[in-house]
mmCIF file of C-alpha atoms and ligand atoms in Angstrom:
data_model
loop_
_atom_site.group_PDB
_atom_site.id
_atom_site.type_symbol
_atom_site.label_atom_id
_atom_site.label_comp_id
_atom_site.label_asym_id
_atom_site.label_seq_id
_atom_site.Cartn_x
_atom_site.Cartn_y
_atom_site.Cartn_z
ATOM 1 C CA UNK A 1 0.000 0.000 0.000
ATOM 2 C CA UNK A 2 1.467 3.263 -1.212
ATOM 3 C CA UNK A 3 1.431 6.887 0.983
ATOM 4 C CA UNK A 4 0.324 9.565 0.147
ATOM 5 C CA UNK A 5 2.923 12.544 1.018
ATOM 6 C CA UNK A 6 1.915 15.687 1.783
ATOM 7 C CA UNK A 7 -0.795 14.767 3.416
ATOM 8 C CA UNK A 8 -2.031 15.089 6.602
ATOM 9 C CA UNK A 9 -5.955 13.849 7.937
ATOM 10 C CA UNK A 10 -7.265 14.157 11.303
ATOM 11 C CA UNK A 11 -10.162 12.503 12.832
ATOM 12 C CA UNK A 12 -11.469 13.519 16.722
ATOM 13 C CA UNK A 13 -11.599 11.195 19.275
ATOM 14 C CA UNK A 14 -13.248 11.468 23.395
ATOM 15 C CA UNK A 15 -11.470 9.807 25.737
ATOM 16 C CA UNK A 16 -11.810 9.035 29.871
ATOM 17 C CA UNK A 17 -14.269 7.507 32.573
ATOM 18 C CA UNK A 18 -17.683 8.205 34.073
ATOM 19 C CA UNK A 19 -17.961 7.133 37.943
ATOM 20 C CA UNK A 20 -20.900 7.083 40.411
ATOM 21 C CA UNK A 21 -20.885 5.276 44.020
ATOM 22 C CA UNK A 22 -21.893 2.419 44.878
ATOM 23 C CA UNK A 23 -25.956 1.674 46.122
ATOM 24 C CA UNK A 24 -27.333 -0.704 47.700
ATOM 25 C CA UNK A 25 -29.057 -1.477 44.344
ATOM 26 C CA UNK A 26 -25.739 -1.414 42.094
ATOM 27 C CA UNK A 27 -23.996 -3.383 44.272
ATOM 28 C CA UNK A 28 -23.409 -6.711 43.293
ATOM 29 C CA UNK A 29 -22.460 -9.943 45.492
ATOM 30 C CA UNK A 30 -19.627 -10.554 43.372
ATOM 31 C CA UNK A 31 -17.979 -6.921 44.180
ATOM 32 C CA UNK A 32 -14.970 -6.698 46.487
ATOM 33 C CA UNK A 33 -16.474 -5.303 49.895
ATOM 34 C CA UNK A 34 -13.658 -2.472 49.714
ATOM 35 C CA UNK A 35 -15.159 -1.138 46.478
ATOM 36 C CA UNK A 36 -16.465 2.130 46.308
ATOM 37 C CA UNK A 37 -17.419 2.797 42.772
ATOM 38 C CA UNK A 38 -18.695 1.731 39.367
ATOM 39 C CA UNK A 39 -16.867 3.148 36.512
ATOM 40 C CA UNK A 40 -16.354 3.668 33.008
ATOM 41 C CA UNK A 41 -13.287 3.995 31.013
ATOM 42 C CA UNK A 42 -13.824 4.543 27.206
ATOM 43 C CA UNK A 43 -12.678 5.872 23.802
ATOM 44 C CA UNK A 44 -15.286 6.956 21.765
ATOM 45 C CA UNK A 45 -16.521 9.340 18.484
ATOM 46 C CA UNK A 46 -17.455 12.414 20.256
ATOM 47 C CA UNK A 47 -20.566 12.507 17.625
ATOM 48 C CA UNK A 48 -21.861 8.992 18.899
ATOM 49 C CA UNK A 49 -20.220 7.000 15.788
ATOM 50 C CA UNK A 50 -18.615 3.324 15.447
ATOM 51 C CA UNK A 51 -15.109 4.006 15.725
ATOM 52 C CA UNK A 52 -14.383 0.277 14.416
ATOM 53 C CA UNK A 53 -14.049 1.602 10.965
ATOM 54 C CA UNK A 54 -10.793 2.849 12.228
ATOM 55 C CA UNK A 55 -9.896 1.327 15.203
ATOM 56 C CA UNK A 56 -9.283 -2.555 15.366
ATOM 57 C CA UNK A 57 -8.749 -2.455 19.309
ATOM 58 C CA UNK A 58 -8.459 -0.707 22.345
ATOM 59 C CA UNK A 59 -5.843 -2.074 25.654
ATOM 60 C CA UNK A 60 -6.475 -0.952 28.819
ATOM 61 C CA UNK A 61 -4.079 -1.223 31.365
ATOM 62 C CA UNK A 62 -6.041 -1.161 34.800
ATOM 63 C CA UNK A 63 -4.068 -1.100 38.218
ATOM 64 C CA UNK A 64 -1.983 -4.237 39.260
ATOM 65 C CA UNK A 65 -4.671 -4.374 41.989
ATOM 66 C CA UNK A 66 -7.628 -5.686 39.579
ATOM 67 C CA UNK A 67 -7.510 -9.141 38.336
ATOM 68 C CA UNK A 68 -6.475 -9.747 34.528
ATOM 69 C CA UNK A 69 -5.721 -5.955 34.507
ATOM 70 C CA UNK A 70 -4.358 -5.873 30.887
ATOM 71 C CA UNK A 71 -8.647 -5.822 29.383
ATOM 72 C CA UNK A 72 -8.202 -5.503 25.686
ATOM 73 C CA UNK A 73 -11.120 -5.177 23.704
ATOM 74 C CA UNK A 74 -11.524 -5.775 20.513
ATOM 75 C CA UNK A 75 -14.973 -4.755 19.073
ATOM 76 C CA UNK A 76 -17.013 -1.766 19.850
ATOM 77 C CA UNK A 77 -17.885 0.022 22.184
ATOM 78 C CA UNK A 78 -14.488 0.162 22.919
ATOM 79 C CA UNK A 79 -14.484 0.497 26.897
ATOM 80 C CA UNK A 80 -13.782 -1.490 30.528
ATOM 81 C CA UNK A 81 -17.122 -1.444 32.916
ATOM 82 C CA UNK A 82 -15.262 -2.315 36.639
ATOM 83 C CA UNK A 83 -16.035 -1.052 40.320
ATOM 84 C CA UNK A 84 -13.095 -0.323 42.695
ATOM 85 C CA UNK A 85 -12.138 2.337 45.769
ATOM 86 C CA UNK A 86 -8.714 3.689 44.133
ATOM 87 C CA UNK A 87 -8.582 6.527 41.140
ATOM 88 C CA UNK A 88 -4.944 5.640 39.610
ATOM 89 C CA UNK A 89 -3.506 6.359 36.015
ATOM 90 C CA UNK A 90 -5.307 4.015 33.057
ATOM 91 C CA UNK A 91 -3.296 2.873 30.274
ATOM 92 C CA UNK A 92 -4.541 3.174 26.994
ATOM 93 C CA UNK A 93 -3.392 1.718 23.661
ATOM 94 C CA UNK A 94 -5.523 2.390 20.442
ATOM 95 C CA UNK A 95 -4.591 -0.172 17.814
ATOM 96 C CA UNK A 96 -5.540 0.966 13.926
ATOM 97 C CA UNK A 97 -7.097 -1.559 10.899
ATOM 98 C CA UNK A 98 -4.305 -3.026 9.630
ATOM 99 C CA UNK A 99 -4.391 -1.546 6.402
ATOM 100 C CA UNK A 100 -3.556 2.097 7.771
ATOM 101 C CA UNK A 101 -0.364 0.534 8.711
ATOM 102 C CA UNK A 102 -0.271 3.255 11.876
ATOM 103 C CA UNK A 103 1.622 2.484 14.536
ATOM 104 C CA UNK A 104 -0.345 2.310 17.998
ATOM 105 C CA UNK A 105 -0.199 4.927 20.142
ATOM 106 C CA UNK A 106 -0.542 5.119 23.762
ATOM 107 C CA UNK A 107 -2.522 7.369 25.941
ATOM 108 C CA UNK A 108 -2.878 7.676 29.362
ATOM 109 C CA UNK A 109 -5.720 9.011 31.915
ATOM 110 C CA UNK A 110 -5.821 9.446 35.188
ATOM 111 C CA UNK A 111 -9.490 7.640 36.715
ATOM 112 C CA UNK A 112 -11.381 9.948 38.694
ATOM 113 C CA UNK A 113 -14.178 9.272 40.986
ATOM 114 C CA UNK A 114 -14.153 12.412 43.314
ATOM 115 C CA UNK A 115 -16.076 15.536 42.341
ATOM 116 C CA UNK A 116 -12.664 17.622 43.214
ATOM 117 C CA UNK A 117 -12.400 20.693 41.835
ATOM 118 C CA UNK A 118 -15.527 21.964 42.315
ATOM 119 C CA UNK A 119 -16.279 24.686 45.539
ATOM 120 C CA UNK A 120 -17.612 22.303 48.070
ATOM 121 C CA UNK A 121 -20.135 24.712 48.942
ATOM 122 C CA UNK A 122 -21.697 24.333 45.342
ATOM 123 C CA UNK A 123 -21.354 20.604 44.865
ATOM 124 C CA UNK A 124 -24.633 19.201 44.484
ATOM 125 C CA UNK A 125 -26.131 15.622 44.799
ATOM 126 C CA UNK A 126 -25.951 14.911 41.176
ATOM 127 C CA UNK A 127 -22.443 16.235 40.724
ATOM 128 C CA UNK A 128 -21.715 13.598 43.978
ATOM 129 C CA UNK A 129 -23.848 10.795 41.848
ATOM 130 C CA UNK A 130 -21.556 11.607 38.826
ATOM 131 C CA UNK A 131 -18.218 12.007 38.147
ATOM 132 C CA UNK A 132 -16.692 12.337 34.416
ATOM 133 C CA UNK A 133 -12.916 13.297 33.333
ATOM 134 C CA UNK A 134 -13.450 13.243 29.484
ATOM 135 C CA UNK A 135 -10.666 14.522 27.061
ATOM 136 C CA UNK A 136 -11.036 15.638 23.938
ATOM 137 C CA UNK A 137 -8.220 14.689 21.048
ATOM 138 C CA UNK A 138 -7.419 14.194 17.589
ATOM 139 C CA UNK A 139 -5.435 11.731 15.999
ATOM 140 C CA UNK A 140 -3.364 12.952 13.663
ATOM 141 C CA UNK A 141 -2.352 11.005 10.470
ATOM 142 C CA UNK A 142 0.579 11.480 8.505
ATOM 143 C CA UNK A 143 1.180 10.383 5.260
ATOM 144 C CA UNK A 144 -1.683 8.064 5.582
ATOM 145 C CA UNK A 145 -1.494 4.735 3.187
ATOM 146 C CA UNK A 146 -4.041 5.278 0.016
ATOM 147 C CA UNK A 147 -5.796 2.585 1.585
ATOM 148 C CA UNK A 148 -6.335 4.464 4.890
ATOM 149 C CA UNK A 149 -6.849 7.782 3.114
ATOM 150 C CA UNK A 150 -10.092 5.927 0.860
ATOM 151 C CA UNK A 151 -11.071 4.851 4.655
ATOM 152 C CA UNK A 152 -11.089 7.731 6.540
ATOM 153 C CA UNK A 153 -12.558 9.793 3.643
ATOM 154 C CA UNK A 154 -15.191 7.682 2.492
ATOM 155 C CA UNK A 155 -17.260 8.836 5.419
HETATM 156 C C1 SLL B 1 -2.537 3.851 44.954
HETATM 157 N N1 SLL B 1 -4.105 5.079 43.693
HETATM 158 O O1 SLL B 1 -1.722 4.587 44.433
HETATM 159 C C2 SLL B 1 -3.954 3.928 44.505
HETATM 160 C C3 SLL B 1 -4.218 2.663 43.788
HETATM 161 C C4 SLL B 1 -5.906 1.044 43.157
HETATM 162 C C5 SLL B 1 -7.301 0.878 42.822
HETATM 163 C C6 SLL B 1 -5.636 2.478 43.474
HETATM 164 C C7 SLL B 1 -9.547 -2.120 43.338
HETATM 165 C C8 SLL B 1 -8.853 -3.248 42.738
HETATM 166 C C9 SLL B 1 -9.545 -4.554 43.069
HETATM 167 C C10 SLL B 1 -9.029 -0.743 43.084
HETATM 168 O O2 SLL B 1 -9.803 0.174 43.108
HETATM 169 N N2 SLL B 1 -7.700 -0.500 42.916
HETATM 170 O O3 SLL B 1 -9.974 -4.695 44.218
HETATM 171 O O4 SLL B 1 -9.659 -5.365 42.193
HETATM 172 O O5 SLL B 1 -2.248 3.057 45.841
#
């Protein structure tokens, strides 16, 4: 597959976790007794879109803490569901289709599942019932193979 110089394409990506505590009613038998939360870490098309036209998988790299903690999923939607009590740093590795011939690349994001940052007098019950750290970011192609180019522009 040839590439295409002078070319650069971009497509946007969201990135991060949702959290909420634990209930009574979300709480399952199988849950560690310790854990705190329920939690969400994801890559996604900010507009709502398949990303698997792109994207063959997604590895995240939970905390040495979690059982099996390298989760790497290969299908859409491209995310971990897990509970735990600890925020720590997520590895993320986004693997393209083979025929874009990218190399991975490797992102990382911290899990949060304390509303900090916002003036305690002002938090409310639904900013305590939901946490999100989302990122916005693009990923950049350079020189994409014509193969990848048709891909990303036939869209
Ligand atoms: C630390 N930030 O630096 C903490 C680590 C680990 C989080 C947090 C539960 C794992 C499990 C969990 O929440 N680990 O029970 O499977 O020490």
């Amino acid at each position: 597959s040839r590439r295409l110089k002078n070319i650069t394409i971009s497509r946007p990506i969201i990135y991060g976790n949702t959290a909420t505590p634990l209930t009574s009613e979300t709480r399952t038998p199988s849950m560690p007794t310790d854990h705190t939360h329920l939690w969400t870490v994801f890559v996604r098309d900010p507009t709502g879109g398949d990303l698997s036209y792109m994207i063959k998988k997604v590895v995240f790299k939970l905390h040495d803490t979690y059982p099996n903690a390298t989760r790497s999923i290969e299908a859409p939607p491209f995310e971990v569901v897990e509970s735990g009590w600890g925020e720590f740093e997520i590895g993320i590795k986004i693997f393209f289709i083979s025929e874009s011939s990218e190399k991975n690349i490797s992102i990382f994001h911290h899990l949060k599942l304390h509303p900090y940052g916002i003036d305690p007098a002002k938090l409310t019950e639904a900013d305590k019932n939901h946490v999100e750290s989302i990122m916005y970011d693009e990923l950049v192609f350079n020189e994409p193979t014509d193969k990848m180019f048709e891909v990303l522009t036939s869209r």
